[in-house]
Amino acid sequence: MSVGIEFLLNAHVEHAHAGPTLALLDYLRDRRRIVGIKEGCHEGDCGACAVLLGRPGADGVWVYRSVTACLVPLADVASCHVITIEGLNRADGAMTAIQRAIVDGYGSQCGYCTPGIVVSFTELALSAQRMPTRDDIRRALGGHLCRCTGYGGLLRAGDLIAEALGALSLPANRSALVAADLLPAWFDTIDTLREGLDPAPALVSEGVPLAGSTDIYTRGPAQAAAPERLRLLSREPVLHGIQDTGDGLRIGAMTTTRELMESPAMAAIVPTVASDLLPVAAQTIRNRSTLGGNIVTGAHNADLATIMLGLDATLEIVGSAGRRELALADFYRDATQVDLAADEIVAALHLRRDPGRRVNFERVSKRSHHDKAIVNTFMACRVVAGRIEYVRLAAAGIGARPQRLRNVEAWLEKRTIDQDTLGGALDRLGVDIAPVDDYQGSARYKRLLLRQLVLAHFLVLFGDAVDMEALTPEVAS
Ligand SMILES: Cc1cc2nc3c(=O)[nH]c(=O)nc-3n(C[C@H](O)[C@H](O)[C@H](O)COP(=O)(O)OP(=O)(O)OC[C@H]3O[C@@H](n4cnc5c(N)ncnc54)[C@H](O)[C@@H]3O)c2cc1C
Ligand code: FES
Ligand code: FES
């Protein structure tokens, strides 16, 4: 099944006629022979296929993000703006300041990873609110695998780009970036180009929901959905944005991991959210992956689901029978089933604000960044006069789904924080969990890991009340 899909591709309006589930990467390379964009893994892991994807944000302002085109369904770019490396080249054949920085920093050899990195450095320039730091540069490079040059040269290139940005008044508008040669001249005409674009296509309100596609497309586009049964959630405004509800937050299911990290409202509830989520995938994935997708997938090691379980989130579910609310803790029926009818979607998550709540997130993966968690855990509690009034302890990687550790919660609640209380909690950790041996580690290792991470919670949340050294020898047993 082919359909007409219109979008801006670099500086022209593209009229594609293709299957809506075709990956954007395959459309560009195979159908259009636009081959500056590279294919590596086709699973979101290497960054070779990065493009800039521009679309209006919740406030109507267009936002450009670096995304992996192998995980983007073609239909999802309708009425959007796709910019490939070809669009970032100057018309006169000279290099932009970003491309020159990579040459001057000795950041390229075979060049296979280079187009994707130019794209992500361009996003860095477009979104810089201040002079980028080394951490910002690392974040931009995250998810771009360079097999032959290594990252020293690319970090130097990033420093040169940061210096060029530092000479501007930031945030810089596109004209200033063009004048500084960080963008090619046609970027000045983007607003006019967008006027030639059809408005967003009509909504399809039934079919398989696709959010950021970073989970479902790793199984291959053909597995994702039959083309005629595609429901693009990006087109549904009610699923976007984070709103204050007075006593808490309503977080639209289409909120991306990056938006969560950058949300001041979310940081008021989880102060460390930006650093907590930094190891979760790479920026190219976090720019697309959504909260709703993470919750509904409920993978055995999902990160956002664990945090939301620990925050006692409630789901707002809508379907043909209307709207209902459900505690996230009741959503996962078993390893494969969730409490969601075929015609229902998760529209949002609701969080209650609790100024007295303390929270902590811990996570271990084999690589420190851009790797799925082996075990993660989130703890939330309220302590009054040395007594635990309320506690939620969630974890993933130790069973088929992210889950609450209810036996431990029941033990901790209403107890005074002392060595016996915390030691008793550690003793009860094994009751709720059923880890399995797999490629990430043995069941025994995961049990030990969970115990260590819960100890880390205690250290962060109650470290001033208990001698943690006294609890640790037991870990060796
Ligand atoms: C390279 C890479 C690294 C990753 N690393 C991590 C990691 O470290 N931690 C982690 O937790 N995850 C990770 N993921 C997995 C994935 O990015 C997340 O689970 C993500 O949040 C899924 O969201 P999505 O919007 O992309 O979901 P999609 O792929 O669009 O959808 C996933 C499933 O949920 C359904 N769905 C989506 N939204 C809704 C909704 N609102 N209502 C009903 N159904 C819905 C879809 O039909 C589909 O079945 C990684 C993925 C990749 C490719
Ligand atoms: S081809 Fe590797 S991330 Fe897309
Ligand atoms: S320059 Fe060869 S892979 Fe990066």
Tab-separated table of N, CA and C in Angstrom, residues 54 153 192 229 236 240 247 262 264 315 340 359 394 425 428 436 459 465:
chain	number	residue	atom	x	y	z
A	54	GLY	N	12.403	18.442	12.031
A	54	GLY	CA	11.770	19.645	12.575
A	54	GLY	C	10.265	19.504	12.555
A	153	GLY	N	39.436	13.532	18.690
A	153	GLY	CA	39.328	14.528	17.627
A	153	GLY	C	37.940	15.137	17.564
A	192	THR	N	9.726	30.716	4.897
A	192	THR	CA	9.010	30.791	3.621
A	192	THR	C	8.786	29.388	3.070
A	229	ARG	N	-3.199	0.298	9.084
A	229	ARG	CA	-3.669	0.293	10.472
A	229	ARG	C	-2.663	1.024	11.360
A	236	GLU	N	-1.652	13.864	17.716
A	236	GLU	CA	-2.764	14.077	18.646
A	236	GLU	C	-2.328	15.058	19.738
A	240	HIS	N	0.396	15.667	24.084
A	240	HIS	CA	1.675	16.388	24.202
A	240	HIS	C	1.659	17.345	25.391
A	247	ASP	N	-2.530	20.130	42.021
A	247	ASP	CA	-1.917	19.265	43.038
A	247	ASP	C	-0.852	18.352	42.436
A	262	GLU	N	14.392	17.934	30.584
A	262	GLU	CA	14.545	19.396	30.547
A	262	GLU	C	13.370	20.122	31.185
A	264	PRO	N	11.350	21.810	34.005
A	264	PRO	CA	11.471	22.312	35.378
A	264	PRO	C	10.382	21.723	36.279
A	315	LEU	N	-2.430	6.330	35.375
A	315	LEU	CA	-2.560	6.446	33.922
A	315	LEU	C	-3.917	7.033	33.563
A	340	LEU	N	-5.120	-2.800	28.875
A	340	LEU	CA	-5.376	-1.804	27.834
A	340	LEU	C	-6.122	-2.503	26.697
A	359	VAL	N	13.391	11.432	46.956
A	359	VAL	CA	13.447	10.400	45.908
A	359	VAL	C	14.891	10.095	45.524
A	394	ALA	N	10.485	0.752	43.681
A	394	ALA	CA	10.240	0.076	42.398
A	394	ALA	C	11.573	-0.363	41.819
A	425	ALA	N	14.893	-4.740	55.724
A	425	ALA	CA	14.454	-4.476	54.344
A	425	ALA	C	15.334	-5.244	53.363
A	428	ARG	N	14.441	-8.789	53.064
A	428	ARG	CA	13.179	-9.076	52.371
A	428	ARG	C	13.241	-8.821	50.862
A	436	VAL	N	16.202	-13.662	36.080
A	436	VAL	CA	16.593	-14.850	35.301
A	436	VAL	C	18.017	-14.657	34.779
A	459	LEU	N	21.779	5.008	51.532
A	459	LEU	CA	22.887	5.942	51.748
A	459	LEU	C	22.464	7.362	51.373
A	465	ALA	N	21.328	9.079	59.110
A	465	ALA	CA	20.666	8.485	60.276
A	465	ALA	C	21.268	7.149	60.706
